[in-house]
Coordinates of C-alpha atoms in Angstrom, one line a residue:
M1 CA 55.6 123.7 122.4
I2 CA 59.2 124.2 123.7
F3 CA 60.8 127.1 122.0
V4 CA 64.3 126.3 120.7
P5 CA 66.0 129.4 119.1
L6 CA 67.9 128.7 116.2
P7 CA 71.3 129.8 117.6
F8 CA 71.2 126.7 120.0
V9 CA 70.9 124.4 116.7
V10 CA 73.7 126.2 115.3
A11 CA 75.7 125.7 118.7
L12 CA 74.8 122.0 118.7
L13 CA 76.0 121.6 115.0
L14 CA 79.3 123.3 116.0
S15 CA 79.6 120.9 119.1
I16 CA 79.3 118.0 116.9
L17 CA 81.7 119.3 114.4
L18 CA 84.0 120.0 117.3
I19 CA 83.8 116.6 118.7
R20 CA 84.4 115.1 115.1
M21 CA 87.7 117.0 114.7
L22 CA 89.2 116.4 118.1
R23 CA 89.1 112.7 117.5
M24 CA 91.4 113.2 114.4
E25 CA 94.9 113.2 115.1
E26 CA 96.0 116.0 112.8
W27 CA 94.3 118.5 115.0
S28 CA 96.9 118.1 117.4
A29 CA 99.3 120.1 115.3
P30 CA 100.1 123.5 116.9
G31 CA 99.1 125.4 114.0
R32 CA 95.7 124.0 114.0
R33 CA 94.8 124.4 117.8
L34 CA 93.4 128.0 117.0
F35 CA 91.0 126.7 114.6
L36 CA 89.5 124.4 117.2
A37 CA 89.5 127.3 119.6
L38 CA 87.7 129.3 117.0
I39 CA 85.0 126.6 116.5
A40 CA 84.6 126.3 120.4
A41 CA 84.3 130.0 120.7
Y42 CA 81.6 130.3 118.0
A43 CA 79.7 127.6 119.4
L44 CA 79.7 129.2 122.8
Q45 CA 78.7 132.4 121.2
S46 CA 75.8 130.9 119.6
V47 CA 74.7 129.7 123.1
F48 CA 74.7 133.2 124.7
I49 CA 73.1 134.5 121.3
G50 CA 70.2 132.2 121.9
L51 CA 69.7 133.0 125.6
R52 CA 70.0 136.8 124.9
W53 CA 67.5 137.1 121.9
G54 CA 65.5 133.8 122.4
Y55 CA 65.0 134.1 126.3
D56 CA 65.7 137.7 126.7
M57 CA 68.4 137.0 129.2
L58 CA 70.0 140.5 129.7
A59 CA 72.5 139.3 132.1
I60 CA 74.5 137.2 129.5
M61 CA 75.3 140.4 127.7
P62 CA 78.8 141.0 129.3
L63 CA 79.7 137.4 128.6
Q64 CA 78.7 137.8 125.0
A65 CA 80.5 141.0 124.4
V66 CA 83.5 139.7 126.0
L67 CA 83.4 136.6 124.1
A68 CA 82.9 138.5 120.8
A69 CA 86.0 140.6 121.4
I70 CA 87.9 137.3 121.6
V71 CA 86.3 135.8 118.4
A72 CA 87.4 138.5 116.2
P73 CA 91.2 138.4 117.2
L74 CA 91.2 134.6 117.3
S75 CA 89.9 134.5 113.6
F76 CA 92.7 136.9 112.6
A77 CA 95.2 135.0 114.4
S78 CA 94.1 131.4 113.1
F79 CA 94.6 132.5 109.4
A80 CA 97.9 134.8 110.2
D81 CA 99.5 131.5 111.6
L82 CA 99.1 130.0 108.1
T83 CA 101.5 132.8 106.7
L84 CA 104.3 131.8 109.0
G85 CA 106.9 129.1 108.5
T86 CA 106.5 128.1 112.2
P87 CA 103.1 128.7 113.9
R88 CA 103.4 130.8 117.1
P89 CA 103.0 129.1 120.2
L90 CA 99.9 129.7 122.1
S91 CA 101.9 131.2 125.0
R92 CA 102.7 134.0 122.5
Q93 CA 99.1 134.7 121.4
W94 CA 98.2 136.4 124.7
L95 CA 98.2 139.8 123.0
H96 CA 95.1 138.9 121.4
L97 CA 93.3 139.0 124.6
L98 CA 93.7 142.7 125.0
P99 CA 90.6 143.6 123.3
A100 CA 88.6 141.2 125.4
I101 CA 90.2 142.8 128.5
G102 CA 89.4 146.0 127.4
V103 CA 85.6 145.5 126.5
A104 CA 85.6 143.7 130.1
L105 CA 86.7 146.9 131.4
A106 CA 84.4 149.2 129.5
F107 CA 81.5 147.0 130.7
A108 CA 82.6 147.9 134.3
C109 CA 83.4 151.4 133.8
W110 CA 81.6 152.8 130.6
R111 CA 79.2 150.8 128.8
D112 CA 78.0 153.3 126.2
V113 CA 81.3 152.7 124.3
V114 CA 81.0 149.0 124.1
G115 CA 79.0 148.7 121.1
L116 CA 81.3 151.0 119.0
S117 CA 84.4 149.2 120.4
L118 CA 83.0 145.6 118.9
I119 CA 82.0 147.3 115.8
L120 CA 85.5 149.0 115.2
L121 CA 87.2 145.6 116.4
F122 CA 85.4 143.4 114.0
I123 CA 85.9 145.8 111.1
G124 CA 89.6 146.4 111.9
Y125 CA 90.2 142.5 112.1
G126 CA 88.2 141.9 108.9
L127 CA 90.5 144.7 106.9
A128 CA 93.7 143.2 108.4
L129 CA 92.6 139.8 107.0
L130 CA 92.1 141.3 103.6
W131 CA 95.4 142.8 103.9
I132 CA 96.9 139.3 104.3
S133 CA 94.8 138.2 101.5
R134 CA 96.4 140.8 98.9
S135 CA 99.5 138.3 98.3
G136 CA 97.2 135.7 97.0
A137 CA 97.2 132.1 98.0
D138 CA 100.9 131.5 98.0
A139 CA 101.2 133.9 101.0
L140 CA 99.7 130.9 103.3
V141 CA 103.0 129.2 103.2
A142 CA 101.9 126.8 106.3
S143 CA 98.7 125.6 104.2
R144 CA 99.0 122.3 102.6
L145 CA 99.2 122.8 98.8
D146 CA 96.4 120.4 98.0
G147 CA 93.7 122.8 99.6
A148 CA 95.8 126.2 99.3
F149 CA 93.6 127.9 97.2
L150 CA 90.5 126.9 99.7
S151 CA 92.4 128.2 102.3
Y152 CA 92.9 131.6 100.7
R153 CA 89.2 131.7 99.8
S154 CA 88.3 131.0 103.3
L155 CA 90.5 133.7 104.5
V156 CA 88.7 136.0 102.3
I157 CA 85.1 134.9 103.3
T158 CA 86.1 135.1 106.9
A159 CA 87.3 138.8 106.6
V160 CA 84.2 139.9 104.7
A161 CA 82.2 138.0 107.4
L162 CA 84.1 139.8 110.0
I163 CA 83.5 143.2 108.3
G164 CA 79.8 142.1 107.7
S165 CA 79.2 141.4 111.1
G166 CA 80.5 144.7 112.3
L167 CA 78.1 146.6 110.1
S168 CA 75.2 144.3 110.9
D169 CA 76.0 145.5 114.7
V170 CA 75.4 148.9 113.2
V171 CA 71.9 148.0 111.6
I172 CA 71.0 146.4 115.0
S173 CA 72.0 149.6 116.7
L174 CA 69.8 151.7 114.7
D175 CA 67.0 149.0 114.8
L176 CA 67.3 149.5 118.6
Y177 CA 67.1 153.4 118.3
R178 CA 64.3 153.5 115.9
T179 CA 61.9 150.4 116.6
G180 CA 63.1 149.4 120.0
G181 CA 64.6 146.2 118.4
A182 CA 61.5 144.9 116.6
N183 CA 63.9 143.5 113.8
A184 CA 66.9 142.9 116.1
G185 CA 66.3 139.1 116.9
A186 CA 65.9 138.3 113.2
I187 CA 68.9 140.0 112.2
V188 CA 71.1 138.1 114.8
A189 CA 69.6 135.0 113.8
L190 CA 70.4 135.3 110.2
G191 CA 73.8 136.4 111.1
N192 CA 74.3 133.1 113.2
V193 CA 73.6 131.1 110.2
I194 CA 76.4 133.0 108.3
V195 CA 78.6 132.3 111.1
L196 CA 78.1 128.6 110.8
L197 CA 79.1 128.7 107.0
I198 CA 82.1 130.6 107.9
L199 CA 83.1 128.0 110.5
G200 CA 82.8 125.2 108.2
A201 CA 85.4 127.1 105.8
A202 CA 87.5 127.5 108.7
A203 CA 87.2 123.8 109.8
S204 CA 88.2 123.0 106.2
I205 CA 91.3 125.1 106.5
A206 CA 92.6 123.9 109.9
G207 CA 92.6 120.2 108.6
G208 CA 92.8 120.6 105.0
T209 CA 90.4 117.5 104.7
Q210 CA 88.2 119.4 102.1
P211 CA 89.0 119.9 98.7
E212 CA 88.3 123.5 97.1
Q213 CA 85.6 123.4 94.2
G214 CA 85.8 125.0 91.2
I215 CA 88.5 126.5 88.9
D216 CA 91.7 127.7 90.6
S217 CA 92.2 131.4 90.7
A218 CA 94.8 132.6 88.2
P219 CA 98.1 134.1 89.6
P220 CA 98.6 138.0 88.8
S221 CA 100.2 138.5 85.7
P222 CA 103.9 137.8 86.3
A223 CA 106.7 140.5 85.6
L224 CA 109.6 139.5 83.4
P225 CA 111.7 136.9 84.5
T226 CA 115.2 137.4 86.1
E227 CA 118.4 135.2 86.0
E228 CA 117.7 134.7 89.9
D229 CA 114.2 133.5 88.8
D230 CA 115.7 131.1 86.4
A231 CA 118.2 129.7 88.9
V232 CA 115.5 129.1 91.6
A233 CA 113.3 127.6 88.9
S234 CA 115.8 125.3 87.9
R235 CA 116.6 124.1 91.5
L236 CA 113.1 123.7 92.2
D237 CA 112.7 121.5 88.9
S238 CA 115.7 119.3 90.2
L239 CA 114.2 118.9 93.3
M240 CA 110.8 117.8 92.1
E241 CA 112.3 115.3 90.0
T242 CA 115.2 113.7 91.8
K243 CA 113.5 113.8 95.4
Q244 CA 109.8 113.5 94.3
V245 CA 108.8 115.7 97.2
Y246 CA 105.4 116.4 95.4
R247 CA 104.5 112.9 96.7
D248 CA 104.3 114.2 100.2
P249 CA 100.5 115.0 101.2
E250 CA 101.4 117.4 103.6
L251 CA 103.8 119.4 101.5
N252 CA 103.2 123.2 101.6
L253 CA 105.2 126.3 100.2
N254 CA 107.2 126.8 103.5
R255 CA 108.6 123.2 103.5
I256 CA 109.7 123.4 99.9
A257 CA 111.3 126.7 100.7
R258 CA 113.2 125.2 103.5
K259 CA 114.5 122.3 101.2
L260 CA 115.8 125.2 98.8
G261 CA 117.1 127.2 101.7
L262 CA 115.2 130.2 100.3
P263 CA 112.5 132.4 101.6
A264 CA 108.9 131.3 100.5
R265 CA 108.0 134.3 98.9
R266 CA 111.3 134.0 96.5
V267 CA 110.2 130.5 95.5
S268 CA 106.5 131.8 94.9
V269 CA 107.7 134.6 92.6
A270 CA 110.0 132.5 90.7
V271 CA 107.2 129.9 90.0
N272 CA 104.8 132.7 89.1
R273 CA 107.3 134.3 86.7
I274 CA 108.9 131.4 84.9
H275 CA 105.9 128.9 84.9
G276 CA 103.0 131.6 85.0
M277 CA 101.1 129.6 87.6
S278 CA 100.7 129.5 91.6
V279 CA 103.1 126.8 93.5
S280 CA 100.0 124.6 94.0
Q281 CA 99.4 124.2 90.4
Y282 CA 103.1 123.6 89.6
V283 CA 103.4 120.9 92.1
N284 CA 100.1 119.2 91.0
E285 CA 101.3 119.0 87.6
F286 CA 104.2 116.7 88.8
R287 CA 101.5 114.8 90.8
I288 CA 99.5 114.5 87.8
R289 CA 102.4 113.4 85.7
F290 CA 103.3 110.7 88.2
A291 CA 99.8 109.6 88.1
C292 CA 99.7 109.1 84.3
D293 CA 102.7 106.9 84.2
Q294 CA 101.3 104.6 87.3
L295 CA 97.7 104.5 85.3
A296 CA 99.5 103.6 82.2
H297 CA 101.9 100.8 83.6
N298 CA 100.3 99.2 86.6
D299 CA 97.1 97.9 87.5
M300 CA 96.9 99.7 91.1
P301 CA 93.5 101.2 91.8
V302 CA 92.9 104.8 90.8
T303 CA 92.4 105.7 94.4
S304 CA 95.8 104.2 95.2
V305 CA 97.3 106.0 92.4
M306 CA 96.1 109.3 93.9
F307 CA 97.4 108.7 97.2
E308 CA 100.7 107.6 95.7
A309 CA 100.9 110.7 93.9
G310 CA 100.2 112.8 96.9
F311 CA 96.6 113.9 96.6
I312 CA 94.5 113.2 99.6
S313 CA 91.2 114.4 98.2
K314 CA 89.4 112.4 95.2
S315 CA 87.6 115.6 94.0
N316 CA 90.6 117.6 93.9
F317 CA 92.8 114.8 92.2
N318 CA 89.8 114.4 89.5
R319 CA 89.8 118.2 89.2
E320 CA 93.5 118.8 88.5
F321 CA 93.8 115.7 86.4
L322 CA 91.1 117.1 83.9
R323 CA 92.8 120.2 84.4
V324 CA 96.2 119.0 83.0
T325 CA 95.2 116.1 80.8
G326 CA 91.7 117.1 79.3
T327 CA 90.3 113.8 80.5
S328 CA 89.5 111.8 83.8
P329 CA 91.7 109.4 85.2
T330 CA 89.7 106.2 84.1
E331 CA 89.3 107.5 80.6
Y332 CA 93.2 108.1 80.7
R333 CA 93.9 104.6 81.7
R334 CA 91.5 103.1 79.2
R335 CA 93.0 105.0 76.3
E336 CA 96.6 103.9 77.3
R337 CA 95.7 100.3 77.7
A338 CA 93.7 100.4 74.3
P339 CA 95.1 97.8 71.9
Q340 CA 98.3 99.2 69.7
P341 CA 96.4 99.2 66.3
A342 CA 93.6 101.2 67.7
K343 CA 95.9 103.8 69.1
E344 CA 97.8 104.2 65.9
T345 CA 94.4 104.6 64.1
A346 CA 93.6 107.4 66.4
L347 CA 96.8 108.9 65.9
Q348 CA 96.5 108.8 62.1
A349 CA 93.1 110.3 62.2
F350 CA 94.4 113.2 64.2
V351 CA 97.5 113.8 61.7
S352 CA 95.0 113.7 58.6
R353 CA 92.7 116.4 60.2

């Protein structure tokens, strides 16, 4: 029976995911190419892991180590670009190749430090991602608002996974020292499955095609609003009501800030302090109001209303609709279209309570 290591299966799944994403036009955007490179790097790393631990090919170890030194910086660079108004061109990302060059030189000159270097590299970049996450979802100004919280959660997951990968290398080193590597293969295989889950999250970030599941994280308790906050919030309300920019499915915090001529952080702080919510929730409330008006006054399918309002994910639309109105789009339309006497009876019943 042919032995197919688990990492090869993971590599195949990642390759299929990569091909599928390459066929989508939105993946050609500069800010999303790093995520494509990240997926490709994980797929190749899975192949290297399979060759090393499945068939005991020790000659692959230098390539495996160098690629690992690329994966951690690439993960950081991919998410860091989401915090920028304009993603850095790939030609300016060369600094993230320095760790890989250092590991390659270490393999040639001083192999004993390679393991420790990779551990520190993964933990260091993981901590750097956690540092980015301290400002919350609104820090990801280039992330589409429809999936801003998913982007944030994926960032945190990736950060924890990088730190966990560094710590797992410590466990593998101890196992090699104590038992000669009796359990190392199982540890690597389990870690590779976790990597697959991380890549699925990273893929969702890059394309923004997957909605977040669950309840939005509440913003931190806002400080007392200032007069400047009031002015910014008033300008933002006017922009939403007169220009209906919320109907843009690719809208993000950076685009809103540019339209107002303000820093993204200033807009985020004003929304948090004045409205007590994130920018994503604020924009989605405008979208839901628009959707409610459309559901009540025309016969467009619910899916068409969803797109017209600026949503691209049905599950996200339904979740936000429930959060704002307390009911589903279909039930809302049914109630609004109910005969007038029935609506009056319902109102009288409510008042008489």
